[in-house]
Amino acid sequence: MSSTGELRHTALDALHRSLGATMTDFAGWDMPLRYGSERDEHLAVRTKAGLFDLSHMGEITVTGPQAAELLNHALVGNIASVGVGRARYTMICRADGGILDDLIVYRLAETEYMIVANASNAQVVLDALTERAAGFDAEVRDDRDAYALLAVQGPESPGILKSLTDADLDGLKYYAGLPGTVAGVPALIARTGYTGEDGFELFVKPEHAVELWQALTKAGEGVGLVPCGLSCRDTLRLEAGMPLYGHELSTSLTPFDAGLGRVVKFEKEGDFVGRAALAEAADRASQNPPRVLVGLVAEGRRVPRAGYPVVAGGEVIGEVTSGAPSPTLGKPIAMAYVDAAHSAPGTAGVGVDIRGSHEPYEVVALPFYKRQK
């Protein structure tokens, strides 16, 4: 939120309103929740394509001769090993191992990186990186106002984008980015997303956001592209088993508690913030498995919500972190942390306590949905 307490607006704000979007406060930003039916928007991304405004995300640029060393110290991943033009999913942790945020780091040039943080954590991440930069020959720059971010996601997205750019999309791997122009607009074109589908995220100057949105809309007219809000983005990422900060990830969990210990690279050179605590967490996890993040599929129609207890044999064995009706499966689904003893797919007798009623749920492996390659 701005210093005056007013909601921040993206460069596409007037356009969203002209499309009849239902707006909502999300991390201090006035963002489109949906334009019409969130189920229709969800299914469009799964079968055709959807267009999202993600300009609320927090971009932070790190430059300088020791940019790689700084990021290796500040984050849990091995950022120095990321090639130019590639991206990596990683996390920033506190000294006690708690997760401050999950991030995508793009290496734009030999000594230039762009970190994309969640909107709700962007200031926290910026402050932590600035503090951790002490002693490194590197600069941390707040670039949140320098970018608008549009995402086109779904099986038709490569064709839509190809009609607007001569960039080598076929050669662009997942978790890679390249500079190019889209509909005449200079952009960083990244093959990333949060939907479980193929797609692209386009980082552009805010003053180019409207013309790019309109060009993408026109290019997608014949193949079923629709504007999409944050509501379907949430159900898409839930079906894809992707964690959301504040739900599956928090400062009270280490990456090992979240089942994402693989992002922590102990083998990289030098010390990093949280190393000692994370080594202990890794050891604990190997000796005594923490609660495991699992998928739950409802047998009935009642929808579980974050915070609802997961039960078995009259005992609480876990807690729901995210829940929603799944348009793809046609049933309510949830992600939940449950005791290791009840985490195997098909475990019998597991339910969710929904306002005093124990509703039966099937334990399944994540993700609920995987796109056909």
mmCIF file of C-alpha atoms in Angstrom:
data_model
loop_
_atom_site.group_PDB
_atom_site.id
_atom_site.type_symbol
_atom_site.label_atom_id
_atom_site.label_comp_id
_atom_site.label_asym_id
_atom_site.label_seq_id
_atom_site.Cartn_x
_atom_site.Cartn_y
_atom_site.Cartn_z
ATOM 1 C CA MET A 1 0.000 0.000 0.000
ATOM 2 C CA SER A 2 1.205 3.522 -0.647
ATOM 3 C CA SER A 3 2.488 5.654 2.219
ATOM 4 C CA THR A 4 -0.877 7.448 2.300
ATOM 5 C CA GLY A 5 -2.687 4.157 2.893
ATOM 6 C CA GLU A 6 -4.346 4.209 -0.528
ATOM 7 C CA LEU A 7 -4.355 1.149 -2.755
ATOM 8 C CA ARG A 8 -1.750 1.121 -5.509
ATOM 9 C CA HIS A 9 -2.927 0.819 -9.121
ATOM 10 C CA THR A 10 -1.208 -0.912 -12.021
ATOM 11 C CA ALA A 11 -0.779 0.729 -15.417
ATOM 12 C CA LEU A 12 -3.728 -1.392 -16.630
ATOM 13 C CA ASP A 13 -6.178 -0.230 -13.952
ATOM 14 C CA ALA A 14 -8.516 1.769 -16.230
ATOM 15 C CA LEU A 15 -8.487 -1.048 -18.799
ATOM 16 C CA HIS A 16 -9.547 -3.625 -16.175
ATOM 17 C CA ARG A 17 -12.453 -1.399 -15.141
ATOM 18 C CA SER A 18 -13.503 -0.897 -18.761
ATOM 19 C CA LEU A 19 -13.662 -4.705 -19.059
ATOM 20 C CA GLY A 20 -15.995 -4.880 -16.047
ATOM 21 C CA ALA A 21 -13.485 -6.542 -13.719
ATOM 22 C CA THR A 22 -14.387 -7.173 -10.090
ATOM 23 C CA MET A 23 -11.496 -5.515 -8.236
ATOM 24 C CA THR A 24 -10.000 -6.528 -4.896
ATOM 25 C CA ASP A 25 -7.310 -5.369 -2.464
ATOM 26 C CA PHE A 26 -4.381 -7.736 -2.871
ATOM 27 C CA ALA A 27 -1.212 -6.916 -0.905
ATOM 28 C CA GLY A 28 -2.010 -3.208 -1.078
ATOM 29 C CA TRP A 29 -2.785 -3.250 -4.810
ATOM 30 C CA ASP A 30 -6.197 -2.839 -6.427
ATOM 31 C CA MET A 31 -6.219 -5.937 -8.638
ATOM 32 C CA PRO A 32 -8.740 -7.736 -10.884
ATOM 33 C CA LEU A 33 -10.250 -10.732 -9.106
ATOM 34 C CA ARG A 34 -12.319 -11.867 -12.076
ATOM 35 C CA TYR A 35 -13.868 -10.409 -15.237
ATOM 36 C CA GLY A 36 -16.811 -12.797 -15.485
ATOM 37 C CA SER A 37 -16.902 -16.436 -14.403
ATOM 38 C CA GLU A 38 -13.698 -17.537 -12.660
ATOM 39 C CA ARG A 39 -14.498 -21.125 -13.720
ATOM 40 C CA ASP A 40 -14.614 -20.060 -17.383
ATOM 41 C CA GLU A 41 -11.345 -18.128 -16.971
ATOM 42 C CA HIS A 42 -9.717 -21.170 -15.347
ATOM 43 C CA LEU A 43 -10.855 -23.541 -18.106
ATOM 44 C CA ALA A 44 -9.732 -21.092 -20.808
ATOM 45 C CA VAL A 45 -6.162 -21.255 -19.441
ATOM 46 C CA ARG A 46 -6.305 -25.065 -19.311
ATOM 47 C CA THR A 47 -7.649 -25.444 -22.866
ATOM 48 C CA LYS A 48 -6.853 -22.214 -24.761
ATOM 49 C CA ALA A 49 -5.194 -19.152 -23.184
ATOM 50 C CA GLY A 50 -5.585 -16.499 -20.504
ATOM 51 C CA LEU A 51 -4.105 -13.009 -20.134
ATOM 52 C CA PHE A 52 -3.109 -11.781 -16.661
ATOM 53 C CA ASP A 53 -1.916 -8.477 -15.172
ATOM 54 C CA LEU A 54 0.777 -9.361 -12.630
ATOM 55 C CA SER A 55 2.214 -5.867 -12.252
ATOM 56 C CA HIS A 56 1.848 -6.100 -8.477
ATOM 57 C CA MET A 57 4.828 -8.483 -8.287
ATOM 58 C CA GLY A 58 8.027 -6.986 -6.860
ATOM 59 C CA GLU A 59 11.062 -6.621 -9.151
ATOM 60 C CA ILE A 60 14.441 -5.987 -7.538
ATOM 61 C CA THR A 61 17.606 -5.589 -9.623
ATOM 62 C CA VAL A 62 21.035 -6.565 -8.313
ATOM 63 C CA THR A 63 24.064 -5.382 -10.291
ATOM 64 C CA GLY A 64 27.797 -5.138 -9.855
ATOM 65 C CA PRO A 65 31.008 -7.198 -9.913
ATOM 66 C CA GLN A 66 29.910 -9.186 -6.820
ATOM 67 C CA ALA A 67 26.211 -9.516 -7.649
ATOM 68 C CA ALA A 68 26.477 -13.312 -7.870
ATOM 69 C CA GLU A 69 28.391 -13.558 -4.593
ATOM 70 C CA LEU A 70 25.847 -11.332 -2.848
ATOM 71 C CA LEU A 71 22.926 -13.446 -4.046
ATOM 72 C CA ASN A 72 24.689 -16.685 -3.103
ATOM 73 C CA HIS A 73 25.098 -15.236 0.401
ATOM 74 C CA ALA A 74 21.583 -13.784 0.649
ATOM 75 C CA LEU A 75 19.551 -16.644 -0.883
ATOM 76 C CA VAL A 76 19.556 -20.405 -0.322
ATOM 77 C CA GLY A 77 20.146 -21.370 -3.980
ATOM 78 C CA ASN A 78 23.329 -21.442 -6.035
ATOM 79 C CA ILE A 79 22.665 -18.306 -8.044
ATOM 80 C CA ALA A 80 26.248 -18.039 -9.348
ATOM 81 C CA SER A 81 25.624 -21.204 -11.397
ATOM 82 C CA VAL A 82 22.620 -19.737 -13.259
ATOM 83 C CA GLY A 83 23.549 -19.056 -16.881
ATOM 84 C CA VAL A 84 22.875 -15.703 -18.543
ATOM 85 C CA GLY A 85 19.339 -15.813 -19.945
ATOM 86 C CA ARG A 86 18.187 -18.459 -17.479
ATOM 87 C CA ALA A 87 16.031 -18.246 -14.341
ATOM 88 C CA ARG A 88 15.869 -20.178 -11.097
ATOM 89 C CA TYR A 89 13.243 -20.763 -8.418
ATOM 90 C CA THR A 90 14.737 -20.176 -4.974
ATOM 91 C CA MET A 91 14.004 -18.799 -1.507
ATOM 92 C CA ILE A 92 15.238 -16.161 0.876
ATOM 93 C CA CYS A 93 15.329 -17.324 4.507
ATOM 94 C CA ARG A 94 15.895 -15.778 7.904
ATOM 95 C CA ALA A 95 18.938 -16.717 9.978
ATOM 96 C CA ASP A 96 16.702 -19.239 11.809
ATOM 97 C CA GLY A 97 15.811 -20.933 8.504
ATOM 98 C CA GLY A 98 12.255 -19.571 8.293
ATOM 99 C CA ILE A 99 11.122 -18.715 4.752
ATOM 100 C CA LEU A 100 10.855 -14.959 4.103
ATOM 101 C CA ASP A 101 9.699 -15.497 0.510
ATOM 102 C CA ASP A 102 9.991 -17.720 -2.525
ATOM 103 C CA LEU A 103 11.486 -16.013 -5.554
ATOM 104 C CA ILE A 104 12.392 -16.302 -9.200
ATOM 105 C CA VAL A 105 15.845 -14.980 -10.058
ATOM 106 C CA TYR A 106 16.664 -14.096 -13.682
ATOM 107 C CA ARG A 107 20.270 -13.635 -14.772
ATOM 108 C CA LEU A 108 19.957 -10.846 -17.329
ATOM 109 C CA ALA A 109 23.698 -10.332 -17.916
ATOM 110 C CA GLU A 110 27.022 -11.430 -16.440
ATOM 111 C CA THR A 111 26.713 -9.011 -13.503
ATOM 112 C CA GLU A 112 22.968 -8.226 -13.562
ATOM 113 C CA TYR A 113 20.121 -10.144 -11.969
ATOM 114 C CA MET A 114 16.414 -9.478 -11.564
ATOM 115 C CA ILE A 115 14.646 -10.960 -8.538
ATOM 116 C CA VAL A 116 10.861 -11.272 -8.630
ATOM 117 C CA ALA A 117 9.279 -11.365 -5.180
ATOM 118 C CA ASN A 118 5.665 -11.845 -4.123
ATOM 119 C CA ALA A 119 3.749 -8.572 -3.845
ATOM 120 C CA SER A 120 3.073 -9.056 -0.128
ATOM 121 C CA ASN A 121 6.783 -9.616 0.610
ATOM 122 C CA ALA A 122 8.504 -7.278 -1.858
ATOM 123 C CA GLN A 123 9.478 -4.688 0.752
ATOM 124 C CA VAL A 124 10.692 -7.375 3.193
ATOM 125 C CA VAL A 125 12.831 -8.952 0.462
ATOM 126 C CA LEU A 126 14.175 -5.567 -0.648
ATOM 127 C CA ASP A 127 15.109 -4.667 2.936
ATOM 128 C CA ALA A 128 16.783 -8.043 3.551
ATOM 129 C CA LEU A 129 18.800 -7.893 0.311
ATOM 130 C CA THR A 130 19.864 -4.304 1.018
ATOM 131 C CA GLU A 131 21.020 -5.280 4.512
ATOM 132 C CA ARG A 132 22.798 -8.412 3.262
ATOM 133 C CA ALA A 133 24.593 -6.413 0.538
ATOM 134 C CA ALA A 134 26.896 -4.807 3.127
ATOM 135 C CA GLY A 135 30.511 -5.617 2.237
ATOM 136 C CA PHE A 136 29.733 -6.735 -1.332
ATOM 137 C CA ASP A 137 30.615 -4.735 -4.439
ATOM 138 C CA ALA A 138 27.019 -4.836 -5.664
ATOM 139 C CA GLU A 139 23.988 -2.570 -5.774
ATOM 140 C CA VAL A 140 20.414 -3.514 -4.841
ATOM 141 C CA ARG A 141 17.806 -1.445 -6.692
ATOM 142 C CA ASP A 142 14.055 -1.238 -6.114
ATOM 143 C CA ASP A 143 12.595 -1.619 -9.626
ATOM 144 C CA ARG A 144 8.964 -2.209 -8.661
ATOM 145 C CA ASP A 145 7.861 0.949 -10.492
ATOM 146 C CA ALA A 146 10.046 0.243 -13.534
ATOM 147 C CA TYR A 147 8.017 -2.715 -14.796
ATOM 148 C CA ALA A 148 4.543 -3.784 -15.717
ATOM 149 C CA LEU A 149 4.169 -7.565 -15.922
ATOM 150 C CA LEU A 150 1.732 -9.323 -18.247
ATOM 151 C CA ALA A 151 1.370 -13.090 -18.464
ATOM 152 C CA VAL A 152 -0.155 -15.104 -21.271
ATOM 153 C CA GLN A 153 -0.712 -18.700 -20.169
ATOM 154 C CA GLY A 154 -2.199 -21.807 -21.741
ATOM 155 C CA PRO A 155 -1.674 -24.161 -24.696
ATOM 156 C CA GLU A 156 -2.425 -21.441 -27.284
ATOM 157 C CA SER A 157 0.026 -18.948 -25.735
ATOM 158 C CA PRO A 158 3.084 -19.832 -27.910
ATOM 159 C CA GLY A 159 1.069 -19.278 -31.099
ATOM 160 C CA ILE A 160 -0.385 -15.997 -29.844
ATOM 161 C CA LEU A 161 3.031 -14.645 -28.907
ATOM 162 C CA LYS A 162 4.711 -15.894 -32.106
ATOM 163 C CA SER A 163 2.306 -13.767 -34.138
ATOM 164 C CA LEU A 164 3.621 -10.653 -32.341
ATOM 165 C CA THR A 165 7.380 -11.255 -32.048
ATOM 166 C CA ASP A 166 10.341 -12.540 -34.021
ATOM 167 C CA ALA A 167 12.075 -13.680 -30.812
ATOM 168 C CA ASP A 168 13.118 -17.347 -30.826
ATOM 169 C CA LEU A 169 10.255 -18.751 -28.737
ATOM 170 C CA ASP A 170 10.920 -22.329 -29.893
ATOM 171 C CA GLY A 171 14.426 -22.100 -28.455
ATOM 172 C CA LEU A 172 13.225 -20.493 -25.214
ATOM 173 C CA LYS A 173 13.301 -23.151 -22.508
ATOM 174 C CA TYR A 174 11.143 -23.276 -19.377
ATOM 175 C CA TYR A 175 12.678 -20.961 -16.751
ATOM 176 C CA ALA A 176 14.564 -18.890 -19.308
ATOM 177 C CA GLY A 177 14.180 -15.333 -20.543
ATOM 178 C CA LEU A 178 15.341 -13.283 -23.486
ATOM 179 C CA PRO A 179 15.043 -9.653 -24.524
ATOM 180 C CA GLY A 180 12.881 -8.990 -27.547
ATOM 181 C CA THR A 181 10.022 -6.915 -28.863
ATOM 182 C CA VAL A 182 6.387 -7.969 -28.677
ATOM 183 C CA ALA A 183 3.994 -5.961 -30.868
ATOM 184 C CA GLY A 184 6.763 -3.380 -31.176
ATOM 185 C CA VAL A 185 7.148 -3.081 -27.386
ATOM 186 C CA PRO A 186 10.579 -3.836 -25.844
ATOM 187 C CA ALA A 187 10.141 -6.695 -23.366
ATOM 188 C CA LEU A 188 11.904 -9.326 -21.332
ATOM 189 C CA ILE A 189 10.154 -12.485 -22.533
ATOM 190 C CA ALA A 190 10.263 -15.217 -19.888
ATOM 191 C CA ARG A 191 8.935 -18.758 -20.202
ATOM 192 C CA THR A 192 7.595 -18.914 -16.663
ATOM 193 C CA GLY A 193 4.195 -18.957 -14.996
ATOM 194 C CA TYR A 194 2.090 -20.013 -12.056
ATOM 195 C CA THR A 195 -0.672 -22.005 -13.727
ATOM 196 C CA GLY A 196 0.757 -25.428 -14.568
ATOM 197 C CA GLU A 197 0.476 -24.601 -18.281
ATOM 198 C CA ASP A 198 2.995 -23.505 -20.886
ATOM 199 C CA GLY A 199 3.129 -19.737 -21.030
ATOM 200 C CA PHE A 200 5.096 -16.541 -20.916
ATOM 201 C CA GLU A 201 5.585 -13.582 -18.606
ATOM 202 C CA LEU A 202 6.369 -10.263 -20.287
ATOM 203 C CA PHE A 203 8.220 -7.560 -18.349
ATOM 204 C CA VAL A 204 7.719 -4.150 -19.994
ATOM 205 C CA LYS A 205 7.785 -0.476 -19.083
ATOM 206 C CA PRO A 206 4.468 0.583 -17.486
ATOM 207 C CA GLU A 207 3.786 3.077 -20.282
ATOM 208 C CA HIS A 208 3.722 0.185 -22.785
ATOM 209 C CA ALA A 209 1.377 -2.059 -20.785
ATOM 210 C CA VAL A 210 -1.930 -0.979 -22.332
ATOM 211 C CA GLU A 211 -0.799 -1.261 -25.974
ATOM 212 C CA LEU A 212 0.743 -4.687 -25.276
ATOM 213 C CA TRP A 213 -2.425 -5.931 -23.527
ATOM 214 C CA GLN A 214 -4.521 -4.752 -26.470
ATOM 215 C CA ALA A 215 -2.167 -6.359 -29.017
ATOM 216 C CA LEU A 216 -2.220 -9.692 -27.136
ATOM 217 C CA THR A 217 -6.018 -9.518 -26.851
ATOM 218 C CA LYS A 218 -6.354 -8.958 -30.604
ATOM 219 C CA ALA A 219 -3.837 -11.711 -31.437
ATOM 220 C CA GLY A 220 -5.726 -14.145 -29.202
ATOM 221 C CA GLU A 221 -9.235 -13.362 -30.460
ATOM 222 C CA GLY A 222 -9.444 -16.301 -32.825
ATOM 223 C CA VAL A 223 -8.101 -18.905 -30.381
ATOM 224 C CA GLY A 224 -10.148 -18.200 -27.253
ATOM 225 C CA LEU A 225 -7.841 -15.962 -25.204
ATOM 226 C CA VAL A 226 -9.683 -14.331 -22.280
ATOM 227 C CA PRO A 227 -8.625 -11.827 -19.598
ATOM 228 C CA CYS A 228 -8.093 -13.596 -16.272
ATOM 229 C CA GLY A 229 -8.107 -12.417 -12.666
ATOM 230 C CA LEU A 230 -6.343 -13.479 -9.492
ATOM 231 C CA SER A 231 -9.133 -15.867 -8.492
ATOM 232 C CA CYS A 232 -8.501 -18.338 -11.314
ATOM 233 C CA ARG A 233 -4.751 -17.860 -10.929
ATOM 234 C CA ASP A 234 -5.183 -19.282 -7.427
ATOM 235 C CA THR A 235 -7.196 -22.336 -8.520
ATOM 236 C CA LEU A 236 -4.776 -22.957 -11.413
ATOM 237 C CA ARG A 237 -1.713 -22.922 -9.134
ATOM 238 C CA LEU A 238 -3.537 -25.069 -6.568
ATOM 239 C CA GLU A 239 -4.314 -27.764 -9.162
ATOM 240 C CA ALA A 240 -0.650 -27.590 -10.238
ATOM 241 C CA GLY A 241 0.470 -28.133 -6.623
ATOM 242 C CA MET A 242 2.391 -24.849 -6.524
ATOM 243 C CA PRO A 243 2.936 -23.303 -3.069
ATOM 244 C CA LEU A 244 1.616 -19.850 -2.184
ATOM 245 C CA TYR A 245 3.411 -17.700 0.379
ATOM 246 C CA GLY A 246 1.249 -17.189 3.456
ATOM 247 C CA HIS A 247 -0.407 -20.571 2.879
ATOM 248 C CA GLU A 248 2.104 -23.358 2.133
ATOM 249 C CA LEU A 249 5.143 -21.195 2.979
ATOM 250 C CA SER A 250 5.819 -18.936 5.972
ATOM 251 C CA THR A 251 8.505 -17.777 8.386
ATOM 252 C CA SER A 252 7.456 -20.593 10.749
ATOM 253 C CA LEU A 253 8.514 -23.193 8.154
ATOM 254 C CA THR A 254 11.921 -23.985 6.684
ATOM 255 C CA PRO A 255 12.207 -25.197 3.074
ATOM 256 C CA PHE A 256 12.652 -28.716 4.510
ATOM 257 C CA ASP A 257 9.373 -28.460 6.444
ATOM 258 C CA ALA A 258 7.698 -27.426 3.175
ATOM 259 C CA GLY A 259 9.123 -30.415 1.279
ATOM 260 C CA LEU A 260 11.255 -28.035 -0.798
ATOM 261 C CA GLY A 261 14.644 -28.792 0.716
ATOM 262 C CA ARG A 262 15.957 -29.345 -2.810
ATOM 263 C CA VAL A 263 16.182 -25.563 -3.314
ATOM 264 C CA VAL A 264 18.792 -25.283 -0.525
ATOM 265 C CA LYS A 265 22.306 -25.733 -1.972
ATOM 266 C CA PHE A 266 24.757 -26.498 0.847
ATOM 267 C CA GLU A 267 27.473 -27.350 -1.680
ATOM 268 C CA LYS A 268 27.830 -23.783 -2.987
ATOM 269 C CA GLU A 269 30.876 -21.743 -2.038
ATOM 270 C CA GLY A 270 30.828 -19.531 1.036
ATOM 271 C CA ASP A 271 28.420 -19.058 3.891
ATOM 272 C CA PHE A 272 24.799 -18.029 3.350
ATOM 273 C CA VAL A 273 22.130 -16.625 5.632
ATOM 274 C CA GLY A 274 20.419 -19.484 7.468
ATOM 275 C CA ARG A 275 22.994 -22.164 6.555
ATOM 276 C CA ALA A 276 23.517 -23.518 10.094
ATOM 277 C CA ALA A 277 19.794 -23.550 10.940
ATOM 278 C CA LEU A 278 18.934 -25.161 7.608
ATOM 279 C CA ALA A 279 21.591 -27.868 8.075
ATOM 280 C CA GLU A 280 19.920 -28.717 11.392
ATOM 281 C CA ALA A 281 16.487 -28.677 9.725
ATOM 282 C CA ALA A 282 17.740 -31.041 7.016
ATOM 283 C CA ASP A 283 19.112 -33.379 9.665
ATOM 284 C CA ARG A 284 15.846 -33.284 11.643
ATOM 285 C CA ALA A 285 13.839 -33.989 8.501
ATOM 286 C CA SER A 286 15.943 -37.054 7.693
ATOM 287 C CA GLN A 287 15.689 -38.447 11.252
ATOM 288 C CA ASN A 288 12.078 -37.567 11.970
ATOM 289 C CA PRO A 289 10.051 -36.586 8.899
ATOM 290 C CA PRO A 290 8.071 -33.378 9.435
ATOM 291 C CA ARG A 291 4.485 -33.068 8.323
ATOM 292 C CA VAL A 292 4.224 -33.676 4.588
ATOM 293 C CA LEU A 293 2.451 -31.468 2.061
ATOM 294 C CA VAL A 294 -0.180 -33.640 0.358
ATOM 295 C CA GLY A 295 -3.165 -33.274 -1.906
ATOM 296 C CA LEU A 296 -6.692 -33.969 -0.662
ATOM 297 C CA VAL A 297 -9.652 -34.639 -2.946
ATOM 298 C CA ALA A 298 -13.173 -34.418 -1.534
ATOM 299 C CA GLU A 299 -15.607 -37.295 -1.742
ATOM 300 C CA GLY A 300 -18.439 -34.842 -1.130
ATOM 301 C CA ARG A 301 -19.155 -31.261 -2.221
ATOM 302 C CA ARG A 302 -18.038 -29.201 0.785
ATOM 303 C CA VAL A 303 -15.018 -26.993 0.149
ATOM 304 C CA PRO A 304 -12.150 -26.976 2.676
ATOM 305 C CA ARG A 305 -10.450 -23.699 3.545
ATOM 306 C CA ALA A 306 -7.035 -22.738 4.896
ATOM 307 C CA GLY A 307 -6.742 -23.491 8.603
ATOM 308 C CA TYR A 308 -9.298 -26.322 8.713
ATOM 309 C CA PRO A 309 -8.038 -29.339 10.709
ATOM 310 C CA VAL A 310 -7.255 -32.603 8.911
ATOM 311 C CA VAL A 311 -8.392 -35.566 11.027
ATOM 312 C CA ALA A 312 -8.051 -39.349 11.190
ATOM 313 C CA GLY A 313 -9.317 -41.707 13.886
ATOM 314 C CA GLY A 314 -10.656 -38.808 15.922
ATOM 315 C CA GLU A 315 -7.224 -37.123 16.088
ATOM 316 C CA VAL A 316 -6.022 -33.962 14.373
ATOM 317 C CA ILE A 317 -3.221 -35.056 12.018
ATOM 318 C CA GLY A 318 -2.697 -31.876 10.020
ATOM 319 C CA GLU A 319 -4.053 -28.632 8.648
ATOM 320 C CA VAL A 320 -5.377 -27.426 5.304
ATOM 321 C CA THR A 321 -3.220 -24.680 3.749
ATOM 322 C CA SER A 322 -5.235 -23.993 0.563
ATOM 323 C CA GLY A 323 -8.596 -25.257 -0.643
ATOM 324 C CA ALA A 324 -11.001 -24.552 -3.497
ATOM 325 C CA PRO A 325 -13.367 -26.203 -5.944
ATOM 326 C CA SER A 326 -11.280 -27.641 -8.798
ATOM 327 C CA PRO A 327 -12.809 -26.783 -12.199
ATOM 328 C CA THR A 328 -10.605 -29.419 -13.881
ATOM 329 C CA LEU A 329 -11.386 -32.283 -11.472
ATOM 330 C CA GLY A 330 -14.970 -31.190 -10.791
ATOM 331 C CA LYS A 331 -14.465 -31.713 -7.035
ATOM 332 C CA PRO A 332 -13.224 -29.680 -4.073
ATOM 333 C CA ILE A 333 -9.460 -30.062 -3.503
ATOM 334 C CA ALA A 334 -6.962 -28.936 -0.890
ATOM 335 C CA MET A 335 -3.293 -28.899 -0.041
ATOM 336 C CA ALA A 336 -2.522 -29.749 3.567
ATOM 337 C CA TYR A 337 0.392 -30.527 5.839
ATOM 338 C CA VAL A 338 -0.289 -33.909 7.495
ATOM 339 C CA ASP A 339 1.662 -36.238 9.767
ATOM 340 C CA ALA A 340 4.037 -38.458 7.771
ATOM 341 C CA ALA A 341 2.111 -41.573 8.907
ATOM 342 C CA HIS A 342 -0.962 -40.385 7.004
ATOM 343 C CA SER A 343 0.783 -38.889 3.959
ATOM 344 C CA ALA A 344 0.857 -41.861 1.571
ATOM 345 C CA PRO A 345 -1.571 -41.589 -1.371
ATOM 346 C CA GLY A 346 -4.656 -43.674 -0.691
ATOM 347 C CA THR A 347 -4.301 -43.558 3.125
ATOM 348 C CA ALA A 348 -7.699 -44.586 4.497
ATOM 349 C CA GLY A 349 -9.829 -42.745 7.029
ATOM 350 C CA VAL A 350 -8.626 -39.196 6.432
ATOM 351 C CA GLY A 351 -11.089 -36.320 6.608
ATOM 352 C CA VAL A 352 -11.319 -32.564 6.980
ATOM 353 C CA ASP A 353 -13.160 -31.009 9.897
ATOM 354 C CA ILE A 354 -15.488 -28.536 8.191
ATOM 355 C CA ARG A 355 -17.325 -26.682 10.939
ATOM 356 C CA GLY A 356 -17.610 -29.735 13.167
ATOM 357 C CA SER A 357 -18.443 -32.233 10.437
ATOM 358 C CA HIS A 358 -15.699 -34.685 9.410
ATOM 359 C CA GLU A 359 -15.895 -34.792 5.620
ATOM 360 C CA PRO A 360 -14.097 -37.733 3.935
ATOM 361 C CA TYR A 361 -11.120 -36.903 1.702
ATOM 362 C CA GLU A 362 -8.762 -38.997 -0.393
ATOM 363 C CA VAL A 363 -5.014 -38.399 0.088
ATOM 364 C CA VAL A 364 -3.328 -38.001 -3.314
ATOM 365 C CA ALA A 365 0.147 -37.132 -4.566
ATOM 366 C CA LEU A 366 0.729 -33.589 -5.780
ATOM 367 C CA PRO A 367 0.138 -32.089 -8.267
ATOM 368 C CA PHE A 368 -3.561 -32.721 -8.881
ATOM 369 C CA TYR A 369 -3.097 -31.745 -12.511
ATOM 370 C CA LYS A 370 -0.170 -32.129 -14.912
ATOM 371 C CA ARG A 371 -0.386 -30.813 -18.455
ATOM 372 C CA GLN A 372 0.205 -33.144 -21.378
ATOM 373 C CA LYS A 373 3.580 -32.302 -22.908
#
